[in-house]
Amino acid sequence: QVQLVESGGGLVQAGGSLRLSCAASGRTFSVKRMGWFRQAPGKEREFVAAIDWNTIGRYYKDSVRGRFTISRDNAKNTVYLQMNNLKAEDTAVYYCAAQGGGVYNEPTSYDYWGQGTQVTVSS
């Protein structure tokens, strides 16, 4: 089992920034990739960004590329999502997820999930 705990959400004005963190514990040696997803009210959960744990692979949703940056600290088993120039449409619950392999942007490919953290962007 892998446990994931997110932090860093909150309320910010449009154009502002937030940094989300996701700390992993447990059988982290089984993790090959970690991702961030988000879910707005009434909408399906969607892919935001992902990072390979031991290679340089990074992946982004088109609408966040250039504004969001995913990074990791292997020593701390932590993944970060730096979100800049936030927009009202970025408002959602953000979830951290971990997988041992599979498609990087499909929620069903991820084995472990955090509890989510709310991000609200006011316009």
mmCIF file of N, CA and C in Angstrom:
data_model
loop_
_atom_site.group_PDB
_atom_site.id
_atom_site.type_symbol
_atom_site.label_atom_id
_atom_site.label_comp_id
_atom_site.label_asym_id
_atom_site.label_seq_id
_atom_site.Cartn_x
_atom_site.Cartn_y
_atom_site.Cartn_z
ATOM 1 N N GLN A 1 0.826 -1.195 0.000
ATOM 2 C CA GLN A 1 0.000 0.000 0.000
ATOM 3 C C GLN A 1 0.868 1.255 0.000
ATOM 4 N N VAL A 2 0.349 2.272 -0.634
ATOM 5 C CA VAL A 2 0.999 3.587 -0.655
ATOM 6 C C VAL A 2 -0.010 4.595 -0.143
ATOM 7 N N GLN A 3 0.408 5.426 0.793
ATOM 8 C CA GLN A 3 -0.458 6.470 1.320
ATOM 9 C C GLN A 3 -0.005 7.820 0.744
ATOM 10 N N LEU A 4 -0.976 8.629 0.366
ATOM 11 C CA LEU A 4 -0.702 9.933 -0.231
ATOM 12 C C LEU A 4 -1.450 11.003 0.554
ATOM 13 N N VAL A 5 -0.750 12.074 0.899
ATOM 14 C CA VAL A 5 -1.365 13.172 1.640
ATOM 15 C C VAL A 5 -1.058 14.477 0.925
ATOM 16 N N GLU A 6 -2.110 15.153 0.473
ATOM 17 C CA GLU A 6 -1.950 16.431 -0.216
ATOM 18 C C GLU A 6 -2.047 17.588 0.773
ATOM 19 N N SER A 7 -1.448 18.692 0.383
ATOM 20 C CA SER A 7 -1.585 19.927 1.144
ATOM 21 C C SER A 7 -1.320 21.099 0.205
ATOM 22 N N GLY A 8 -1.712 22.293 0.653
ATOM 23 C CA GLY A 8 -1.387 23.491 -0.097
ATOM 24 C C GLY A 8 -2.520 24.152 -0.839
ATOM 25 N N GLY A 9 -3.701 23.571 -0.799
ATOM 26 C CA GLY A 9 -4.828 24.209 -1.472
ATOM 27 C C GLY A 9 -5.281 25.459 -0.736
ATOM 28 N N GLY A 10 -6.217 26.177 -1.347
ATOM 29 C CA GLY A 10 -6.742 27.373 -0.709
ATOM 30 C C GLY A 10 -7.479 28.257 -1.679
ATOM 31 N N LEU A 11 -7.723 29.480 -1.232
ATOM 32 C CA LEU A 11 -8.431 30.483 -2.031
ATOM 33 C C LEU A 11 -7.436 31.520 -2.526
ATOM 34 N N VAL A 12 -7.483 31.791 -3.822
ATOM 35 C CA VAL A 12 -6.557 32.750 -4.405
ATOM 36 C C VAL A 12 -7.272 33.539 -5.487
ATOM 37 N N GLN A 13 -6.850 34.749 -5.716
ATOM 38 C CA GLN A 13 -7.431 35.556 -6.775
ATOM 39 C C GLN A 13 -6.866 35.131 -8.136
ATOM 40 N N ALA A 14 -7.626 35.388 -9.168
ATOM 41 C CA ALA A 14 -7.166 35.090 -10.520
ATOM 42 C C ALA A 14 -5.831 35.796 -10.770
ATOM 43 N N GLY A 15 -4.915 35.066 -11.396
ATOM 44 C CA GLY A 15 -3.580 35.583 -11.632
ATOM 45 C C GLY A 15 -2.590 35.226 -10.545
ATOM 46 N N GLY A 16 -3.087 34.714 -9.436
ATOM 47 C CA GLY A 16 -2.238 34.351 -8.315
ATOM 48 C C GLY A 16 -1.622 32.971 -8.464
ATOM 49 N N SER A 17 -0.927 32.545 -7.415
ATOM 50 C CA SER A 17 -0.197 31.277 -7.442
ATOM 51 C C SER A 17 -0.473 30.461 -6.185
ATOM 52 N N LEU A 18 -0.362 29.160 -6.343
ATOM 53 C CA LEU A 18 -0.416 28.216 -5.233
ATOM 54 C C LEU A 18 0.553 27.082 -5.527
ATOM 55 N N ARG A 19 1.059 26.451 -4.475
ATOM 56 C CA ARG A 19 1.864 25.257 -4.643
ATOM 57 C C ARG A 19 1.248 24.124 -3.835
ATOM 58 N N LEU A 20 0.926 23.056 -4.536
ATOM 59 C CA LEU A 20 0.402 21.863 -3.896
ATOM 60 C C LEU A 20 1.544 20.886 -3.630
ATOM 61 N N SER A 21 1.431 20.167 -2.522
ATOM 62 C CA SER A 21 2.407 19.137 -2.181
ATOM 63 C C SER A 21 1.682 17.817 -1.981
ATOM 64 N N CYS A 22 2.387 16.733 -2.285
ATOM 65 C CA CYS A 22 1.841 15.394 -2.078
ATOM 66 C C CYS A 22 2.949 14.526 -1.503
ATOM 67 N N ALA A 23 2.790 14.120 -0.265
ATOM 68 C CA ALA A 23 3.781 13.289 0.407
ATOM 69 C C ALA A 23 3.351 11.829 0.342
ATOM 70 N N ALA A 24 4.248 10.977 -0.126
ATOM 71 C CA ALA A 24 3.959 9.552 -0.246
ATOM 72 C C ALA A 24 4.671 8.771 0.848
ATOM 73 N N SER A 25 4.003 7.743 1.338
ATOM 74 C CA SER A 25 4.615 6.859 2.336
ATOM 75 C C SER A 25 4.151 5.432 2.079
ATOM 76 N N GLY A 26 4.803 4.501 2.744
ATOM 77 C CA GLY A 26 4.457 3.096 2.542
ATOM 78 C C GLY A 26 5.371 2.461 1.511
ATOM 79 N N ARG A 27 4.802 1.656 0.616
ATOM 80 C CA ARG A 27 5.573 0.913 -0.377
ATOM 81 C C ARG A 27 5.913 1.783 -1.582
ATOM 82 N N THR A 28 6.620 2.864 -1.325
ATOM 83 C CA THR A 28 6.903 3.840 -2.383
ATOM 84 C C THR A 28 7.832 3.278 -3.467
ATOM 85 N N PHE A 29 8.552 2.198 -3.160
ATOM 86 C CA PHE A 29 9.453 1.619 -4.162
ATOM 87 C C PHE A 29 8.672 1.075 -5.358
ATOM 88 N N SER A 30 7.376 0.845 -5.169
ATOM 89 C CA SER A 30 6.548 0.325 -6.255
ATOM 90 C C SER A 30 6.027 1.406 -7.190
ATOM 91 N N VAL A 31 6.242 2.659 -6.821
ATOM 92 C CA VAL A 31 5.700 3.766 -7.607
ATOM 93 C C VAL A 31 6.611 4.087 -8.790
ATOM 94 N N LYS A 32 6.035 4.161 -9.980
ATOM 95 C CA LYS A 32 6.788 4.511 -11.184
ATOM 96 C C LYS A 32 6.432 5.911 -11.682
ATOM 97 N N ARG A 33 5.261 6.366 -11.336
ATOM 98 C CA ARG A 33 4.805 7.684 -11.800
ATOM 99 C C ARG A 33 3.793 8.242 -10.802
ATOM 100 N N MET A 34 3.803 9.563 -10.648
ATOM 101 C CA MET A 34 2.798 10.233 -9.827
ATOM 102 C C MET A 34 2.130 11.323 -10.640
ATOM 103 N N GLY A 35 0.864 11.518 -10.359
ATOM 104 C CA GLY A 35 0.115 12.489 -11.140
ATOM 105 C C GLY A 35 -0.784 13.350 -10.285
ATOM 106 N N TRP A 36 -1.225 14.440 -10.898
ATOM 107 C CA TRP A 36 -2.237 15.313 -10.303
ATOM 108 C C TRP A 36 -3.461 15.314 -11.204
ATOM 109 N N PHE A 37 -4.601 15.152 -10.588
ATOM 110 C CA PHE A 37 -5.887 15.223 -11.268
ATOM 111 C C PHE A 37 -6.739 16.256 -10.557
ATOM 112 N N ARG A 38 -7.821 16.682 -11.190
ATOM 113 C CA ARG A 38 -8.729 17.607 -10.541
ATOM 114 C C ARG A 38 -10.156 17.283 -10.945
ATOM 115 N N GLN A 39 -11.069 17.680 -10.058
ATOM 116 C CA GLN A 39 -12.484 17.442 -10.326
ATOM 117 C C GLN A 39 -13.285 18.637 -9.860
ATOM 118 N N ALA A 40 -13.957 19.273 -10.797
ATOM 119 C CA ALA A 40 -14.839 20.394 -10.499
ATOM 120 C C ALA A 40 -16.253 19.861 -10.282
ATOM 121 N N PRO A 41 -17.089 20.604 -9.580
ATOM 122 C CA PRO A 41 -18.462 20.141 -9.329
ATOM 123 C C PRO A 41 -19.206 19.827 -10.622
ATOM 124 N N GLY A 42 -19.807 18.651 -10.672
ATOM 125 C CA GLY A 42 -20.586 18.256 -11.835
ATOM 126 C C GLY A 42 -19.765 17.791 -13.017
ATOM 127 N N LYS A 43 -18.455 17.707 -12.857
ATOM 128 C CA LYS A 43 -17.598 17.297 -13.962
ATOM 129 C C LYS A 43 -16.815 16.044 -13.604
ATOM 130 N N GLU A 44 -16.298 15.375 -14.618
ATOM 131 C CA GLU A 44 -15.491 14.197 -14.388
ATOM 132 C C GLU A 44 -14.086 14.595 -13.934
ATOM 133 N N ARG A 45 -13.444 13.648 -13.270
ATOM 134 C CA ARG A 45 -12.065 13.871 -12.855
ATOM 135 C C ARG A 45 -11.178 13.934 -14.096
ATOM 136 N N GLU A 46 -10.297 14.936 -14.151
ATOM 137 C CA GLU A 46 -9.459 15.103 -15.321
ATOM 138 C C GLU A 46 -7.987 15.200 -14.963
ATOM 139 N N PHE A 47 -7.177 14.764 -15.905
ATOM 140 C CA PHE A 47 -5.737 14.792 -15.752
ATOM 141 C C PHE A 47 -5.225 16.223 -15.781
ATOM 142 N N VAL A 48 -4.224 16.508 -14.938
ATOM 143 C CA VAL A 48 -3.592 17.824 -14.918
ATOM 144 C C VAL A 48 -2.106 17.714 -15.289
ATOM 145 N N ALA A 49 -1.373 16.872 -14.569
ATOM 146 C CA ALA A 49 0.063 16.729 -14.811
ATOM 147 C C ALA A 49 0.536 15.419 -14.194
ATOM 148 N N ALA A 50 1.657 14.913 -14.704
ATOM 149 C CA ALA A 50 2.250 13.694 -14.152
ATOM 150 C C ALA A 50 3.760 13.754 -14.307
ATOM 151 N N ILE A 51 4.446 13.005 -13.450
ATOM 152 C CA ILE A 51 5.903 12.981 -13.483
ATOM 153 C C ILE A 51 6.376 11.567 -13.228
ATOM 154 N N ASP A 52 7.339 11.123 -14.024
ATOM 155 C CA ASP A 52 7.938 9.816 -13.802
ATOM 156 C C ASP A 52 8.868 9.881 -12.601
ATOM 157 N N TRP A 53 8.866 8.817 -11.828
ATOM 158 C CA TRP A 53 9.593 8.873 -10.559
ATOM 159 C C TRP A 53 11.093 8.784 -10.748
ATOM 160 N N ASN A 54 11.556 8.053 -11.767
ATOM 161 C CA ASN A 54 12.990 7.826 -11.922
ATOM 162 C C ASN A 54 13.554 8.242 -13.275
ATOM 163 N N THR A 55 12.746 8.931 -14.076
ATOM 164 C CA THR A 55 13.236 9.440 -15.357
ATOM 165 C C THR A 55 12.839 10.904 -15.469
ATOM 166 N N ILE A 56 13.121 11.492 -16.619
ATOM 167 C CA ILE A 56 12.845 12.920 -16.789
ATOM 168 C C ILE A 56 11.443 13.181 -17.325
ATOM 169 N N GLY A 57 10.637 12.135 -17.458
ATOM 170 C CA GLY A 57 9.323 12.308 -18.054
ATOM 171 C C GLY A 57 8.396 13.194 -17.255
ATOM 172 N N ARG A 58 7.837 14.189 -17.912
ATOM 173 C CA ARG A 58 6.816 15.058 -17.330
ATOM 174 C C ARG A 58 5.726 15.255 -18.373
ATOM 175 N N TYR A 59 4.491 15.313 -17.921
ATOM 176 C CA TYR A 59 3.360 15.377 -18.827
ATOM 177 C C TYR A 59 2.362 16.407 -18.302
ATOM 178 N N TYR A 60 1.718 17.149 -19.224
ATOM 179 C CA TYR A 60 0.797 18.216 -18.812
ATOM 180 C C TYR A 60 -0.452 18.213 -19.679
ATOM 181 N N LYS A 61 -1.550 18.598 -19.058
ATOM 182 C CA LYS A 61 -2.770 18.938 -19.792
ATOM 183 C C LYS A 61 -2.472 20.212 -20.568
ATOM 184 N N ASP A 62 -2.963 20.275 -21.791
ATOM 185 C CA ASP A 62 -2.644 21.410 -22.653
ATOM 186 C C ASP A 62 -2.986 22.752 -22.018
ATOM 187 N N SER A 63 -4.103 22.838 -21.322
ATOM 188 C CA SER A 63 -4.564 24.128 -20.806
ATOM 189 C C SER A 63 -3.747 24.621 -19.617
ATOM 190 N N VAL A 64 -2.897 23.761 -19.044
ATOM 191 C CA VAL A 64 -2.081 24.204 -17.911
ATOM 192 C C VAL A 64 -0.599 24.299 -18.271
ATOM 193 N N ARG A 65 -0.240 23.802 -19.429
ATOM 194 C CA ARG A 65 1.163 23.849 -19.853
ATOM 195 C C ARG A 65 1.629 25.290 -19.934
ATOM 196 N N GLY A 66 2.776 25.573 -19.324
ATOM 197 C CA GLY A 66 3.291 26.935 -19.280
ATOM 198 C C GLY A 66 2.865 27.695 -18.036
ATOM 199 N N ARG A 67 1.829 27.220 -17.362
ATOM 200 C CA ARG A 67 1.371 27.863 -16.122
ATOM 201 C C ARG A 67 1.670 26.990 -14.903
ATOM 202 N N PHE A 68 1.548 25.683 -15.076
ATOM 203 C CA PHE A 68 1.772 24.741 -13.973
ATOM 204 C C PHE A 68 3.101 24.007 -14.197
ATOM 205 N N THR A 69 3.769 23.692 -13.096
ATOM 206 C CA THR A 69 5.008 22.918 -13.163
ATOM 207 C C THR A 69 4.957 21.805 -12.125
ATOM 208 N N ILE A 70 5.183 20.585 -12.571
ATOM 209 C CA ILE A 70 5.240 19.450 -11.656
ATOM 210 C C ILE A 70 6.701 19.123 -11.391
ATOM 211 N N SER A 71 7.006 18.810 -10.129
ATOM 212 C CA SER A 71 8.375 18.468 -9.761
ATOM 213 C C SER A 71 8.332 17.451 -8.634
ATOM 214 N N ARG A 72 9.480 16.909 -8.296
ATOM 215 C CA ARG A 72 9.526 15.896 -7.250
ATOM 216 C C ARG A 72 10.788 16.043 -6.439
ATOM 217 N N ASP A 73 10.722 15.528 -5.231
ATOM 218 C CA ASP A 73 11.876 15.412 -4.355
ATOM 219 C C ASP A 73 11.919 13.951 -3.919
ATOM 220 N N ASN A 74 12.770 13.174 -4.585
ATOM 221 C CA ASN A 74 12.788 11.731 -4.302
ATOM 222 C C ASN A 74 13.189 11.432 -2.865
ATOM 223 N N ALA A 75 14.076 12.239 -2.322
ATOM 224 C CA ALA A 75 14.540 11.994 -0.951
ATOM 225 C C ALA A 75 13.401 12.152 0.052
ATOM 226 N N LYS A 76 12.465 13.035 -0.263
ATOM 227 C CA LYS A 76 11.332 13.278 0.623
ATOM 228 C C LYS A 76 10.078 12.529 0.177
ATOM 229 N N ASN A 77 10.182 11.784 -0.920
ATOM 230 C CA ASN A 77 9.002 11.088 -1.469
ATOM 231 C C ASN A 77 7.836 12.053 -1.654
ATOM 232 N N THR A 78 8.123 13.217 -2.189
ATOM 233 C CA THR A 78 7.119 14.262 -2.313
ATOM 234 C C THR A 78 7.080 14.801 -3.738
ATOM 235 N N VAL A 79 5.873 15.041 -4.213
ATOM 236 C CA VAL A 79 5.648 15.651 -5.519
ATOM 237 C C VAL A 79 4.969 16.999 -5.313
ATOM 238 N N TYR A 80 5.336 17.949 -6.149
ATOM 239 C CA TYR A 80 4.798 19.300 -6.039
ATOM 240 C C TYR A 80 4.099 19.702 -7.336
ATOM 241 N N LEU A 81 3.127 20.573 -7.202
ATOM 242 C CA LEU A 81 2.498 21.179 -8.371
ATOM 243 C C LEU A 81 2.471 22.688 -8.141
ATOM 244 N N GLN A 82 3.357 23.386 -8.820
ATOM 245 C CA GLN A 82 3.391 24.842 -8.746
ATOM 246 C C GLN A 82 2.418 25.385 -9.777
ATOM 247 N N MET A 83 1.452 26.146 -9.314
ATOM 248 C CA MET A 83 0.400 26.665 -10.193
ATOM 249 C C MET A 83 0.486 28.183 -10.216
ATOM 250 N N ASN A 84 0.798 28.733 -11.372
ATOM 251 C CA ASN A 84 0.913 30.178 -11.559
ATOM 252 C C ASN A 84 -0.176 30.679 -12.501
ATOM 253 N N ASN A 85 -0.413 31.983 -12.447
ATOM 254 C CA ASN A 85 -1.414 32.598 -13.322
ATOM 255 C C ASN A 85 -2.725 31.807 -13.282
ATOM 256 N N LEU A 86 -3.196 31.556 -12.087
ATOM 257 C CA LEU A 86 -4.409 30.754 -11.928
ATOM 258 C C LEU A 86 -5.624 31.460 -12.502
ATOM 259 N N LYS A 87 -6.530 30.654 -13.031
ATOM 260 C CA LYS A 87 -7.756 31.155 -13.635
ATOM 261 C C LYS A 87 -8.959 30.558 -12.911
ATOM 262 N N ALA A 88 -10.102 31.190 -13.072
ATOM 263 C CA ALA A 88 -11.314 30.711 -12.409
ATOM 264 C C ALA A 88 -11.610 29.262 -12.796
ATOM 265 N N GLU A 89 -11.313 28.896 -14.033
ATOM 266 C CA GLU A 89 -11.603 27.530 -14.496
ATOM 267 C C GLU A 89 -10.664 26.485 -13.899
ATOM 268 N N ASP A 90 -9.657 26.915 -13.141
ATOM 269 C CA ASP A 90 -8.794 25.976 -12.430
ATOM 270 C C ASP A 90 -9.398 25.555 -11.094
ATOM 271 N N THR A 91 -10.507 26.165 -10.719
ATOM 272 C CA THR A 91 -11.163 25.832 -9.464
ATOM 273 C C THR A 91 -11.632 24.383 -9.475
ATOM 274 N N ALA A 92 -11.205 23.619 -8.476
ATOM 275 C CA ALA A 92 -11.546 22.197 -8.400
ATOM 276 C C ALA A 92 -10.933 21.607 -7.140
ATOM 277 N N VAL A 93 -11.300 20.375 -6.849
ATOM 278 C CA VAL A 93 -10.570 19.583 -5.866
ATOM 279 C C VAL A 93 -9.429 18.903 -6.611
ATOM 280 N N TYR A 94 -8.230 19.076 -6.115
ATOM 281 C CA TYR A 94 -7.044 18.499 -6.744
ATOM 282 C C TYR A 94 -6.623 17.246 -5.980
ATOM 283 N N TYR A 95 -6.390 16.177 -6.742
ATOM 284 C CA TYR A 95 -6.011 14.898 -6.171
ATOM 285 C C TYR A 95 -4.629 14.488 -6.651
ATOM 286 N N CYS A 96 -3.861 13.948 -5.743
ATOM 287 C CA CYS A 96 -2.584 13.330 -6.062
ATOM 288 C C CYS A 96 -2.822 11.833 -6.238
ATOM 289 N N ALA A 97 -2.089 11.227 -7.161
ATOM 290 C CA ALA A 97 -2.255 9.804 -7.416
ATOM 291 C C ALA A 97 -0.914 9.170 -7.767
ATOM 292 N N ALA A 98 -0.811 7.870 -7.549
ATOM 293 C CA ALA A 98 0.429 7.139 -7.835
ATOM 294 C C ALA A 98 0.114 5.859 -8.595
ATOM 295 N N GLN A 99 1.012 5.505 -9.511
ATOM 296 C CA GLN A 99 0.817 4.281 -10.272
ATOM 297 C C GLN A 99 2.136 3.499 -10.397
ATOM 298 N N GLY A 100 1.971 2.199 -10.604
ATOM 299 C CA GLY A 100 3.145 1.367 -10.852
ATOM 300 C C GLY A 100 3.450 1.236 -12.326
ATOM 301 N N GLY A 101 2.570 1.791 -13.176
ATOM 302 C CA GLY A 101 2.748 1.748 -14.620
ATOM 303 C C GLY A 101 1.399 1.896 -15.278
ATOM 304 N N GLY A 102 1.397 2.294 -16.554
ATOM 305 C CA GLY A 102 0.151 2.459 -17.274
ATOM 306 C C GLY A 102 0.084 3.790 -17.987
ATOM 307 N N VAL A 103 -1.105 4.136 -18.436
ATOM 308 C CA VAL A 103 -1.310 5.372 -19.179
ATOM 309 C C VAL A 103 -1.245 6.557 -18.228
ATOM 310 N N TYR A 104 -0.476 7.575 -18.598
ATOM 311 C CA TYR A 104 -0.201 8.638 -17.631
ATOM 312 C C TYR A 104 -1.394 9.535 -17.358
ATOM 313 N N ASN A 105 -2.343 9.624 -18.305
ATOM 314 C CA ASN A 105 -3.442 10.589 -18.134
ATOM 315 C C ASN A 105 -4.804 9.934 -17.878
ATOM 316 N N GLU A 106 -4.808 8.654 -17.595
ATOM 317 C CA GLU A 106 -6.060 7.955 -17.314
ATOM 318 C C GLU A 106 -6.201 7.685 -15.816
ATOM 319 N N PRO A 107 -7.254 8.206 -15.196
ATOM 320 C CA PRO A 107 -7.423 7.968 -13.753
ATOM 321 C C PRO A 107 -7.457 6.486 -13.399
ATOM 322 N N THR A 108 -8.000 5.675 -14.274
ATOM 323 C CA THR A 108 -8.119 4.249 -13.966
ATOM 324 C C THR A 108 -6.769 3.545 -13.953
ATOM 325 N N SER A 109 -5.728 4.190 -14.476
ATOM 326 C CA SER A 109 -4.393 3.602 -14.463
ATOM 327 C C SER A 109 -3.656 3.823 -13.151
ATOM 328 N N TYR A 110 -4.230 4.626 -12.280
ATOM 329 C CA TYR A 110 -3.583 4.946 -11.011
ATOM 330 C C TYR A 110 -4.135 4.066 -9.900
ATOM 331 N N ASP A 111 -3.200 3.612 -9.062
ATOM 332 C CA ASP A 111 -3.544 2.629 -8.031
ATOM 333 C C ASP A 111 -3.867 3.253 -6.682
ATOM 334 N N TYR A 112 -3.287 4.400 -6.400
ATOM 335 C CA TYR A 112 -3.430 5.019 -5.090
ATOM 336 C C TYR A 112 -3.803 6.490 -5.253
ATOM 337 N N TRP A 113 -4.638 6.956 -4.319
ATOM 338 C CA TRP A 113 -5.141 8.329 -4.390
ATOM 339 C C TRP A 113 -5.082 8.990 -3.023
ATOM 340 N N GLY A 114 -4.845 10.296 -3.040
ATOM 341 C CA GLY A 114 -4.949 11.085 -1.835
ATOM 342 C C GLY A 114 -6.386 11.507 -1.596
ATOM 343 N N GLN A 115 -6.583 12.260 -0.533
ATOM 344 C CA GLN A 115 -7.937 12.645 -0.137
ATOM 345 C C GLN A 115 -8.425 13.890 -0.870
ATOM 346 N N GLY A 116 -7.521 14.604 -1.512
ATOM 347 C CA GLY A 116 -7.886 15.794 -2.273
ATOM 348 C C GLY A 116 -7.716 17.072 -1.470
ATOM 349 N N THR A 117 -7.458 18.149 -2.188
ATOM 350 C CA THR A 117 -7.338 19.469 -1.570
ATOM 351 C C THR A 117 -8.036 20.478 -2.473
ATOM 352 N N GLN A 118 -8.811 21.367 -1.853
ATOM 353 C CA GLN A 118 -9.625 22.307 -2.615
ATOM 354 C C GLN A 118 -8.789 23.502 -3.073
ATOM 355 N N VAL A 119 -8.928 23.832 -4.342
ATOM 356 C CA VAL A 119 -8.335 25.047 -4.907
ATOM 357 C C VAL A 119 -9.481 25.889 -5.456
ATOM 358 N N THR A 120 -9.594 27.107 -4.964
ATOM 359 C CA THR A 120 -10.643 28.013 -5.417
ATOM 360 C C THR A 120 -9.997 29.290 -5.929
ATOM 361 N N VAL A 121 -10.312 29.629 -7.166
ATOM 362 C CA VAL A 121 -9.761 30.831 -7.793
ATOM 363 C C VAL A 121 -10.898 31.810 -8.022
ATOM 364 N N SER A 122 -10.812 32.957 -7.393
ATOM 365 C CA SER A 122 -11.858 33.966 -7.532
ATOM 366 C C SER A 122 -11.506 34.923 -8.669
ATOM 367 N N SER A 123 -12.531 35.284 -9.426
ATOM 368 C CA SER A 123 -12.291 36.156 -10.582
ATOM 369 C C SER A 123 -12.625 37.590 -10.260
#
